[in-house]
Coordinates of C-alpha atoms in Angstrom, one line a residue:
X1 CA 130.6 101.5 126.5
X2 CA 128.7 99.7 124.1
X3 CA 125.3 101.8 124.6
X4 CA 126.3 104.2 121.6
X5 CA 126.0 101.0 119.3
X6 CA 122.8 100.1 120.6
X7 CA 121.8 103.7 119.8
X8 CA 122.6 103.7 116.7
X9 CA 121.3 100.1 116.0
X10 CA 117.8 101.2 117.0
X11 CA 117.8 104.6 114.9
X12 CA 118.3 102.4 112.1
X13 CA 116.0 99.6 113.1
X14 CA 113.2 101.8 113.7
X15 CA 113.2 103.8 110.4
X16 CA 113.9 100.2 108.5
X17 CA 110.9 99.2 110.6
X18 CA 108.8 102.2 109.5
X19 CA 109.7 101.9 105.9
X20 CA 108.6 98.2 106.2
X21 CA 105.5 99.3 107.3
X22 CA 105.1 101.9 104.4
X23 CA 106.2 99.3 101.6
X24 CA 103.4 96.6 102.8
X25 CA 101.0 99.2 103.4
X26 CA 101.3 100.3 99.8
X27 CA 101.8 96.5 98.3
X28 CA 98.5 95.6 99.9
X29 CA 96.4 98.5 99.4
X30 CA 93.3 96.8 98.5
X31 CA 93.0 95.4 102.2
X32 CA 92.1 98.9 103.8
X33 CA 92.3 97.6 107.4
X34 CA 96.3 96.4 106.4
X35 CA 96.7 99.6 104.7
X36 CA 95.8 102.2 107.0
X37 CA 97.2 100.5 110.4
X38 CA 100.6 100.2 108.6
X39 CA 100.4 104.0 108.1
X40 CA 99.6 104.4 111.5
X41 CA 102.3 102.2 113.3
X42 CA 104.9 103.2 110.6
X43 CA 104.4 106.5 112.4
X44 CA 104.9 104.9 116.0
X45 CA 108.3 103.8 114.9
X46 CA 109.1 107.1 113.3
X47 CA 108.4 108.8 116.5
X48 CA 110.9 106.4 118.4
X49 CA 113.2 107.7 115.7
X50 CA 113.2 111.4 117.3
X51 CA 113.4 110.1 120.4
X52 CA 116.7 108.3 120.6
X53 CA 118.5 112.1 119.3
X54 CA 118.5 113.4 122.7
X55 CA 120.3 110.4 124.0
X56 CA 122.6 110.2 121.0
X57 CA 123.7 113.5 121.5
X58 CA 124.3 112.5 124.8
X59 CA 125.9 109.5 124.7
X60 CA 127.3 109.3 121.0
X61 CA 126.1 107.1 118.3
X62 CA 128.4 103.9 116.9
X63 CA 126.9 102.7 113.5
X64 CA 129.1 99.5 113.5
X65 CA 126.6 97.5 114.0
X66 CA 124.3 99.0 111.0
X67 CA 125.3 96.1 108.8
X68 CA 123.6 93.8 111.3
X69 CA 120.3 95.5 111.1
X70 CA 120.7 95.5 106.9
X71 CA 121.4 92.1 106.9
X72 CA 118.4 91.2 108.3
X73 CA 116.3 93.6 106.3
X74 CA 117.9 92.4 103.2
X75 CA 116.7 88.9 103.7
X76 CA 112.9 89.9 104.2
X77 CA 110.2 90.6 101.8
X78 CA 111.6 88.8 98.6
X79 CA 109.8 87.4 95.9
X80 CA 106.4 87.8 94.7
X81 CA 104.1 88.8 97.4
X82 CA 100.3 88.9 96.3
X83 CA 97.1 86.7 97.3
X84 CA 96.4 85.9 100.6
X85 CA 99.6 83.9 100.8
X86 CA 101.6 87.0 100.3
X87 CA 100.1 89.3 102.6
X88 CA 100.7 86.4 105.1
X89 CA 104.2 86.0 103.9
X90 CA 104.5 90.3 104.7
X91 CA 102.9 90.0 107.8
X92 CA 105.4 87.4 109.2
X93 CA 108.4 89.4 107.9
X94 CA 107.0 92.3 109.6
X95 CA 107.0 90.5 112.8
X96 CA 110.5 89.5 112.4
X97 CA 111.8 92.7 112.2
X98 CA 109.2 94.0 115.0
X99 CA 110.7 91.5 117.4
X100 CA 114.3 92.6 116.8
X101 CA 113.0 96.2 117.4
X102 CA 111.4 95.1 120.8
X103 CA 114.8 92.8 121.7
X104 CA 117.1 96.0 121.1
X105 CA 114.8 97.9 123.1
X106 CA 114.4 95.9 126.3
X107 CA 118.1 95.7 125.9
X108 CA 118.3 99.3 126.4
X109 CA 116.0 99.8 128.8
X110 CA 118.8 97.3 131.5
X111 CA 121.4 99.3 130.4
X112 CA 119.3 102.3 130.9
X113 CA 118.5 101.0 134.7
X114 CA 122.4 100.0 135.1
X115 CA 123.7 103.8 134.5
X116 CA 120.3 105.1 136.5
X117 CA 119.5 107.2 133.5
X118 CA 116.0 107.4 134.5
X119 CA 114.9 109.6 131.4
X120 CA 116.6 107.2 128.8
X121 CA 115.2 104.4 131.1
X122 CA 111.6 105.7 130.8
X123 CA 112.0 106.7 126.9
X124 CA 113.2 103.4 126.3
X125 CA 110.5 101.5 128.2
X126 CA 107.9 103.4 126.6
X127 CA 109.1 102.7 122.9
X128 CA 109.1 98.8 123.9
X129 CA 105.6 98.9 124.9
X130 CA 104.8 100.4 121.7
X131 CA 106.6 97.9 119.9
X132 CA 105.4 95.1 121.8
X133 CA 102.0 96.8 120.6
X134 CA 102.9 97.0 116.8
X135 CA 104.1 92.9 117.4
X136 CA 100.7 92.2 118.8
X137 CA 99.0 93.7 116.3
X138 CA 100.8 91.8 113.7
X139 CA 100.3 88.7 115.5
X140 CA 96.2 89.1 115.4
X141 CA 96.6 89.6 111.6
X142 CA 98.5 86.5 111.1
X143 CA 95.9 84.6 113.0
X144 CA 93.4 86.3 111.0
X145 CA 95.2 85.7 107.3
X146 CA 96.5 82.4 107.9
X147 CA 93.1 80.0 108.0
X148 CA 92.2 81.7 104.5
X149 CA 95.8 81.6 103.4
X150 CA 96.5 78.0 104.3
X151 CA 93.5 75.9 104.3
X152 CA 90.8 77.4 102.0
X153 CA 91.4 76.3 97.8
X154 CA 91.2 79.4 96.2
X155 CA 90.9 80.4 92.5
X156 CA 94.4 81.7 92.2
X157 CA 93.8 84.1 89.3
X158 CA 91.1 85.7 90.7
X159 CA 92.6 86.0 94.4
X160 CA 95.7 87.7 92.9
X161 CA 93.7 90.1 90.8
X162 CA 91.7 90.9 93.7
X163 CA 95.0 91.3 95.8
X164 CA 96.9 93.8 93.8
X165 CA 97.4 97.6 94.8
X166 CA 94.9 100.0 93.8
X167 CA 98.1 101.8 92.3
X168 CA 101.1 100.8 90.7
X169 CA 103.9 102.3 92.1
X170 CA 107.8 100.9 92.3
X171 CA 107.4 99.3 95.5
X172 CA 104.1 97.5 94.4
X173 CA 105.3 95.8 90.8
X174 CA 106.0 92.6 90.9
X175 CA 109.6 91.1 91.2
X176 CA 109.4 89.2 87.4
X177 CA 108.4 92.5 85.9
X178 CA 110.2 95.1 88.0
X179 CA 113.8 93.3 88.0
X180 CA 114.3 92.4 84.4
X181 CA 113.3 96.0 83.1
X182 CA 115.7 97.7 85.9
X183 CA 118.7 95.5 85.5
X184 CA 118.0 95.8 81.5
X185 CA 117.6 99.6 82.0
X186 CA 120.9 100.1 83.9
X187 CA 122.9 98.0 81.2
X188 CA 121.1 100.7 78.7
X189 CA 122.4 103.8 80.4
X190 CA 125.7 102.8 81.0
X191 CA 125.9 101.2 77.5
X192 CA 124.4 104.4 75.9
X193 CA 126.7 106.6 77.9
X194 CA 129.5 104.8 76.5
X195 CA 128.6 104.8 73.1
X196 CA 128.3 108.9 73.6
X197 CA 131.3 109.0 74.9
X198 CA 133.4 106.7 72.7
X199 CA 134.7 104.6 76.2
X200 CA 133.6 101.2 76.9
X201 CA 131.9 102.1 80.1
X202 CA 130.0 98.9 79.8
X203 CA 132.2 96.0 81.4
X204 CA 131.4 92.3 82.8
X205 CA 131.3 93.2 86.3
X206 CA 128.7 95.7 86.1
X207 CA 126.3 92.9 85.3
X208 CA 126.3 91.6 88.5
X209 CA 125.9 95.0 90.1
X210 CA 122.8 95.7 88.0
X211 CA 121.8 92.3 88.9
X212 CA 121.9 93.1 92.9
X213 CA 120.3 96.6 92.4
X214 CA 117.3 95.5 90.6
X215 CA 116.6 91.8 91.8
X216 CA 117.5 92.7 95.6
X217 CA 117.4 96.3 96.3
X218 CA 117.6 96.0 100.1
X219 CA 120.5 94.0 100.1
X220 CA 123.5 95.8 101.9
X221 CA 125.7 95.1 99.2
X222 CA 123.4 96.7 96.8
X223 CA 124.0 100.2 98.7
X224 CA 125.8 103.0 96.6
X225 CA 128.7 102.8 99.4
X226 CA 129.4 99.3 98.8
X227 CA 129.0 99.5 94.5
X228 CA 131.4 102.5 94.6
X229 CA 134.0 101.3 97.0
X230 CA 133.9 97.8 96.6
X231 CA 134.8 97.9 93.0
X232 CA 137.6 100.6 93.7
X233 CA 138.6 98.4 96.2
X234 CA 138.8 95.5 93.7
X235 CA 140.3 97.6 91.1
X236 CA 143.5 98.7 93.5
X237 CA 143.9 95.4 94.6
X238 CA 144.1 94.0 91.1
X239 CA 146.7 96.4 89.9
X240 CA 148.5 96.0 93.3
X241 CA 148.6 92.0 93.3
X242 CA 149.7 92.4 89.5
X243 CA 152.3 94.7 90.4
X244 CA 153.2 92.3 93.3
X245 CA 153.7 89.1 90.6
X246 CA 155.2 91.9 88.1
X247 CA 152.7 90.3 85.7
X248 CA 152.4 93.5 83.4
X249 CA 153.6 91.6 80.3
X250 CA 152.4 88.2 81.0
X251 CA 149.9 86.4 78.8
X252 CA 146.4 87.0 79.2
X253 CA 143.8 84.4 79.2
X254 CA 141.4 87.1 76.6
X255 CA 144.2 87.4 74.0
X256 CA 146.4 84.1 74.3
X257 CA 144.1 81.5 75.6
X258 CA 146.2 80.4 78.3
X259 CA 146.9 81.4 82.1
X260 CA 150.0 82.3 82.8
X261 CA 151.3 81.3 86.4
X262 CA 152.3 85.2 87.4
X263 CA 148.6 85.9 86.4
X264 CA 146.9 83.3 88.4
X265 CA 149.1 84.1 91.4
X266 CA 148.2 87.7 91.2
X267 CA 144.3 86.3 91.0
X268 CA 144.4 84.5 94.1
X269 CA 146.2 87.3 96.2
X270 CA 143.9 90.4 94.5
X271 CA 140.7 88.1 95.8
X272 CA 142.3 87.6 99.1
X273 CA 142.9 91.5 99.6
X274 CA 139.7 92.5 97.8
X275 CA 137.7 90.3 100.3
X276 CA 139.7 91.4 103.5
X277 CA 139.8 95.3 102.4
X278 CA 135.9 95.2 101.9
X279 CA 135.2 93.1 104.9
X280 CA 137.4 96.0 107.0
X281 CA 136.0 98.9 105.1
X282 CA 132.3 97.4 105.5
X283 CA 132.0 97.6 101.7
X284 CA 131.1 94.2 100.9
X285 CA 130.0 93.8 97.1
X286 CA 130.4 90.5 95.6
X287 CA 130.6 91.8 92.0
X288 CA 133.9 93.7 92.7
X289 CA 135.5 90.1 92.6
X290 CA 134.8 90.0 88.8
X291 CA 136.4 93.8 88.4
X292 CA 139.6 92.3 90.3
X293 CA 139.8 89.2 88.2
X294 CA 139.6 91.5 85.1
X295 CA 142.6 93.7 86.3
X296 CA 144.7 90.1 87.1
X297 CA 143.7 88.6 84.1
X298 CA 144.7 91.2 82.0
X299 CA 141.3 92.9 81.0
X300 CA 142.4 96.1 82.2
X301 CA 145.9 97.2 82.0
X302 CA 146.4 101.0 81.7
X303 CA 145.7 104.2 84.0
X304 CA 143.1 105.1 81.1
X305 CA 141.3 101.3 81.5
X306 CA 141.1 102.0 85.3
X307 CA 139.4 105.5 84.7
X308 CA 137.2 103.6 82.2
X309 CA 136.4 101.6 85.0
X310 CA 135.6 104.3 87.5
X311 CA 133.5 105.9 85.0
X312 CA 131.4 102.9 84.6
X313 CA 130.9 102.2 88.4
X314 CA 129.9 105.8 88.9
X315 CA 127.1 105.9 86.4
X316 CA 125.8 102.2 87.4
X317 CA 126.1 102.9 91.2
X318 CA 124.5 106.6 91.4
X319 CA 121.5 105.2 88.7
X320 CA 121.2 102.2 90.6
X321 CA 120.7 103.7 93.8
X322 CA 118.1 105.9 92.8
X323 CA 116.1 102.9 91.3
X324 CA 116.9 100.9 94.5
X325 CA 115.4 103.6 96.9
X326 CA 111.9 103.7 94.7
X327 CA 111.8 100.0 94.8
X328 CA 112.2 100.7 98.7
X329 CA 109.7 103.4 98.9
X330 CA 112.5 105.9 100.3
X331 CA 111.9 108.2 97.1
X332 CA 108.4 108.2 97.1
X333 CA 106.1 111.1 98.0
X334 CA 103.7 109.9 100.2
X335 CA 100.4 112.1 101.3
X336 CA 99.9 112.0 105.1
X337 CA 97.1 110.1 106.4
X338 CA 94.9 112.1 109.1
X339 CA 92.7 109.0 110.0
X340 CA 94.0 108.1 113.7
X341 CA 92.2 105.3 114.8
X342 CA 95.2 104.5 117.2
X343 CA 97.1 107.7 117.8
X344 CA 101.0 107.7 117.6
X345 CA 102.8 107.7 120.7
X346 CA 104.0 111.0 122.1
X347 CA 107.4 110.3 124.0
X348 CA 108.8 112.9 126.6

């Protein structure tokens, strides 16, 4: 039965939607209507997450489709979002996420009818109605924001200054400020720990990892699981390929400035195996390819080198995950908003 896949996907989708509404509300706190309504409708999605729990207990939960949800979320809310055009872009991204949730609930409603599960059908139908209302509100706000953002000439500096959030938080700092600072900070942490321990914890493939965590925090490849498992796969497949091609003592491009056939073959095989295993384990992390090549081309040769890689990866994975969650608003302590112009739905 495929229903558990959709229940798992819906739970992740609704939580992502709630986080996205809160993110947009904080970004545009200078717009009271947007800020307050985003907080209110985020509560609806959180209520939907709770309503799914009895049915997940009954039918089970399969998270195999969660990667699809994460990829959609990771593609949205990118870049600098200020002024009227920034608000319009955020509202459109929210509408895309909400539309996806509506379709998922619609699918579950039909499945519940086919199974004659009246309770699930009623819950799913109510949640679908609430999601439709979220989408209707977004559509209204887009219609309201579009003329001013697209047609009326504006003084950009004044417009941007007026749209800045009332208080700067990790979720509201502009990308051109946040990404370079966080990327540099991640490199600094790993580098300083390397100096203190006397180990070369800072190596090339950690640069792309920091780049992902700082610049694309919602990208599934930036998650702590993908970071750790991805690099470990690259490390393991690199050593396995070197062993299969018996390239341990072959010349290396780093020291000998030439590429031996054995190391070339090991590099080809290692990249193939790294991609295969990473995709099977849902641990896709492009920087792991650099770790693989550092092994096959002779940058890492011994068990001691492997332990250094493991230590460096763990440091940047943990510190980067904290930064990533701060950026996405998943670690912030938000005060409860007691003003409920539209009550959060109560689902039986």
